[in-house]
């Protein structure tokens, strides 16, 4: 039996964003549960599971798209963490953000770099805690 869109999306979401992605979906349950379901089914069930790009490439495209939109710091943070979760280096994430500078301008790139810094620092704090 083939997995449903929601099942495929839930698996992809967990693989990419782990607890952070599920926290986003959970945060919508009291006000817009359909939006959470659509994100799981469409974005992760239909788009992220397509052939043609691997998860690292998909996260780089997503990061670039979020940088160009601006005002997407919470989503950008989730996808920067997702990029790290699927094996991209911090340097690759930074380069993807810097690549946007000529096209979207310095303010959006600076904002995105600051989001990346926060995600990277949070990851360092988490790894320091696991050493205790």
mmCIF file of C-alpha atoms in Angstrom:
data_model
loop_
_atom_site.group_PDB
_atom_site.id
_atom_site.type_symbol
_atom_site.label_atom_id
_atom_site.label_comp_id
_atom_site.label_asym_id
_atom_site.label_seq_id
_atom_site.Cartn_x
_atom_site.Cartn_y
_atom_site.Cartn_z
ATOM 1 C CA UNK A 1 0.000 0.000 0.000
ATOM 2 C CA UNK A 2 1.347 3.389 -0.981
ATOM 3 C CA UNK A 3 1.848 5.935 1.781
ATOM 4 C CA UNK A 4 -0.546 8.871 1.837
ATOM 5 C CA UNK A 5 0.634 12.378 1.058
ATOM 6 C CA UNK A 6 0.426 13.186 4.762
ATOM 7 C CA UNK A 7 2.491 10.125 5.738
ATOM 8 C CA UNK A 8 5.140 10.868 3.099
ATOM 9 C CA UNK A 9 5.175 14.514 4.138
ATOM 10 C CA UNK A 10 5.468 13.681 7.823
ATOM 11 C CA UNK A 11 8.448 11.416 7.125
ATOM 12 C CA UNK A 12 10.157 14.078 4.996
ATOM 13 C CA UNK A 13 9.447 16.793 7.567
ATOM 14 C CA UNK A 14 10.928 14.671 10.357
ATOM 15 C CA UNK A 15 14.026 13.840 8.285
ATOM 16 C CA UNK A 16 14.658 17.468 7.370
ATOM 17 C CA UNK A 17 13.450 19.604 10.227
ATOM 18 C CA UNK A 18 13.031 17.164 13.106
ATOM 19 C CA UNK A 19 11.392 18.678 16.146
ATOM 20 C CA UNK A 20 11.537 22.213 14.742
ATOM 21 C CA UNK A 21 9.344 21.378 11.774
ATOM 22 C CA UNK A 22 6.827 19.540 13.886
ATOM 23 C CA UNK A 23 6.755 22.488 16.297
ATOM 24 C CA UNK A 24 5.679 24.734 13.416
ATOM 25 C CA UNK A 25 2.869 22.346 12.483
ATOM 26 C CA UNK A 26 1.825 21.996 16.131
ATOM 27 C CA UNK A 27 1.759 25.782 16.559
ATOM 28 C CA UNK A 28 -0.970 26.010 13.934
ATOM 29 C CA UNK A 29 -3.320 23.437 15.455
ATOM 30 C CA UNK A 30 -5.313 25.863 17.598
ATOM 31 C CA UNK A 31 -5.905 28.445 14.872
ATOM 32 C CA UNK A 32 -5.340 26.938 11.398
ATOM 33 C CA UNK A 33 -4.924 23.164 11.506
ATOM 34 C CA UNK A 34 -5.630 22.899 7.779
ATOM 35 C CA UNK A 35 -2.601 25.094 7.067
ATOM 36 C CA UNK A 36 -0.408 22.681 9.006
ATOM 37 C CA UNK A 37 -1.851 19.739 7.082
ATOM 38 C CA UNK A 38 -1.306 21.550 3.761
ATOM 39 C CA UNK A 39 2.333 22.224 4.648
ATOM 40 C CA UNK A 40 2.879 18.558 5.464
ATOM 41 C CA UNK A 41 0.976 17.222 2.454
ATOM 42 C CA UNK A 42 1.959 19.706 -0.232
ATOM 43 C CA UNK A 43 5.352 21.146 0.680
ATOM 44 C CA UNK A 44 6.826 18.005 2.185
ATOM 45 C CA UNK A 45 4.640 15.203 0.791
ATOM 46 C CA UNK A 46 4.437 16.421 -2.807
ATOM 47 C CA UNK A 47 7.432 18.726 -3.328
ATOM 48 C CA UNK A 48 10.248 17.551 -1.049
ATOM 49 C CA UNK A 49 9.738 13.907 -2.059
ATOM 50 C CA UNK A 50 10.005 14.536 -5.809
ATOM 51 C CA UNK A 51 12.882 13.094 -7.773
ATOM 52 C CA UNK A 52 15.385 15.406 -9.438
ATOM 53 C CA UNK A 53 16.927 17.222 -6.484
ATOM 54 C CA UNK A 54 18.317 15.803 -3.277
ATOM 55 C CA UNK A 55 17.405 17.215 0.134
ATOM 56 C CA UNK A 56 20.545 19.356 0.309
ATOM 57 C CA UNK A 57 19.737 20.988 -3.018
ATOM 58 C CA UNK A 58 16.124 21.508 -1.985
ATOM 59 C CA UNK A 59 17.175 23.203 1.245
ATOM 60 C CA UNK A 60 19.573 25.523 -0.625
ATOM 61 C CA UNK A 61 16.768 26.532 -2.987
ATOM 62 C CA UNK A 62 14.421 27.048 -0.041
ATOM 63 C CA UNK A 63 16.948 29.183 1.830
ATOM 64 C CA UNK A 64 17.524 31.320 -1.271
ATOM 65 C CA UNK A 65 13.788 31.746 -1.750
ATOM 66 C CA UNK A 66 13.232 32.764 1.848
ATOM 67 C CA UNK A 67 16.119 35.252 1.736
ATOM 68 C CA UNK A 68 14.669 36.883 -1.379
ATOM 69 C CA UNK A 69 11.244 37.252 0.215
ATOM 70 C CA UNK A 70 12.595 38.935 3.327
ATOM 71 C CA UNK A 71 10.640 39.056 6.591
ATOM 72 C CA UNK A 72 10.776 35.260 6.873
ATOM 73 C CA UNK A 73 13.143 34.866 9.826
ATOM 74 C CA UNK A 74 11.213 32.079 11.624
ATOM 75 C CA UNK A 75 10.888 29.993 8.458
ATOM 76 C CA UNK A 76 14.473 30.744 7.474
ATOM 77 C CA UNK A 77 15.701 29.524 10.858
ATOM 78 C CA UNK A 78 13.788 26.249 10.475
ATOM 79 C CA UNK A 79 15.221 25.680 6.997
ATOM 80 C CA UNK A 80 18.776 26.644 7.955
ATOM 81 C CA UNK A 81 18.562 24.029 10.706
ATOM 82 C CA UNK A 82 17.043 21.651 8.162
ATOM 83 C CA UNK A 83 19.981 22.270 5.824
ATOM 84 C CA UNK A 84 22.383 21.358 8.610
ATOM 85 C CA UNK A 85 20.260 18.303 9.442
ATOM 86 C CA UNK A 86 20.549 16.974 5.885
ATOM 87 C CA UNK A 87 24.323 17.404 5.846
ATOM 88 C CA UNK A 88 25.039 20.866 4.510
ATOM 89 C CA UNK A 89 27.878 22.709 6.186
ATOM 90 C CA UNK A 90 27.554 26.081 7.858
ATOM 91 C CA UNK A 91 29.849 27.425 5.132
ATOM 92 C CA UNK A 92 27.501 26.194 2.386
ATOM 93 C CA UNK A 93 24.529 27.840 4.102
ATOM 94 C CA UNK A 94 26.422 31.124 4.430
ATOM 95 C CA UNK A 95 27.507 30.985 0.775
ATOM 96 C CA UNK A 96 23.920 30.346 -0.352
ATOM 97 C CA UNK A 97 22.817 33.435 1.573
ATOM 98 C CA UNK A 98 25.710 35.559 0.257
ATOM 99 C CA UNK A 99 24.855 34.488 -3.306
ATOM 100 C CA UNK A 100 21.603 36.438 -2.918
ATOM 101 C CA UNK A 101 23.293 39.811 -2.233
ATOM 102 C CA UNK A 102 23.487 41.054 -5.840
ATOM 103 C CA UNK A 103 19.885 40.086 -6.482
ATOM 104 C CA UNK A 104 18.016 41.107 -3.321
ATOM 105 C CA UNK A 105 20.331 43.592 -1.639
ATOM 106 C CA UNK A 106 22.398 43.860 1.476
ATOM 107 C CA UNK A 107 19.621 44.436 4.037
ATOM 108 C CA UNK A 108 17.926 41.097 3.335
ATOM 109 C CA UNK A 109 21.247 39.275 3.229
ATOM 110 C CA UNK A 110 22.401 40.846 6.501
ATOM 111 C CA UNK A 111 19.117 39.841 8.131
ATOM 112 C CA UNK A 112 19.487 36.282 6.832
ATOM 113 C CA UNK A 113 23.103 36.057 8.030
ATOM 114 C CA UNK A 114 21.934 37.123 11.471
ATOM 115 C CA UNK A 115 19.318 34.355 11.443
ATOM 116 C CA UNK A 116 22.029 31.881 10.425
ATOM 117 C CA UNK A 117 24.268 33.093 13.252
ATOM 118 C CA UNK A 118 21.469 32.489 15.756
ATOM 119 C CA UNK A 119 20.829 28.979 14.417
ATOM 120 C CA UNK A 120 24.548 28.148 14.432
ATOM 121 C CA UNK A 121 24.968 29.460 17.983
ATOM 122 C CA UNK A 122 21.925 27.518 19.152
ATOM 123 C CA UNK A 123 23.452 24.389 17.634
ATOM 124 C CA UNK A 124 26.728 25.057 19.440
ATOM 125 C CA UNK A 125 24.875 25.465 22.721
ATOM 126 C CA UNK A 126 23.005 22.181 22.120
ATOM 127 C CA UNK A 127 26.246 20.326 21.395
ATOM 128 C CA UNK A 128 27.884 21.872 24.491
ATOM 129 C CA UNK A 129 24.969 20.648 26.630
ATOM 130 C CA UNK A 130 25.292 17.134 25.233
ATOM 131 C CA UNK A 131 28.930 17.063 26.378
ATOM 132 C CA UNK A 132 27.881 17.656 29.999
#
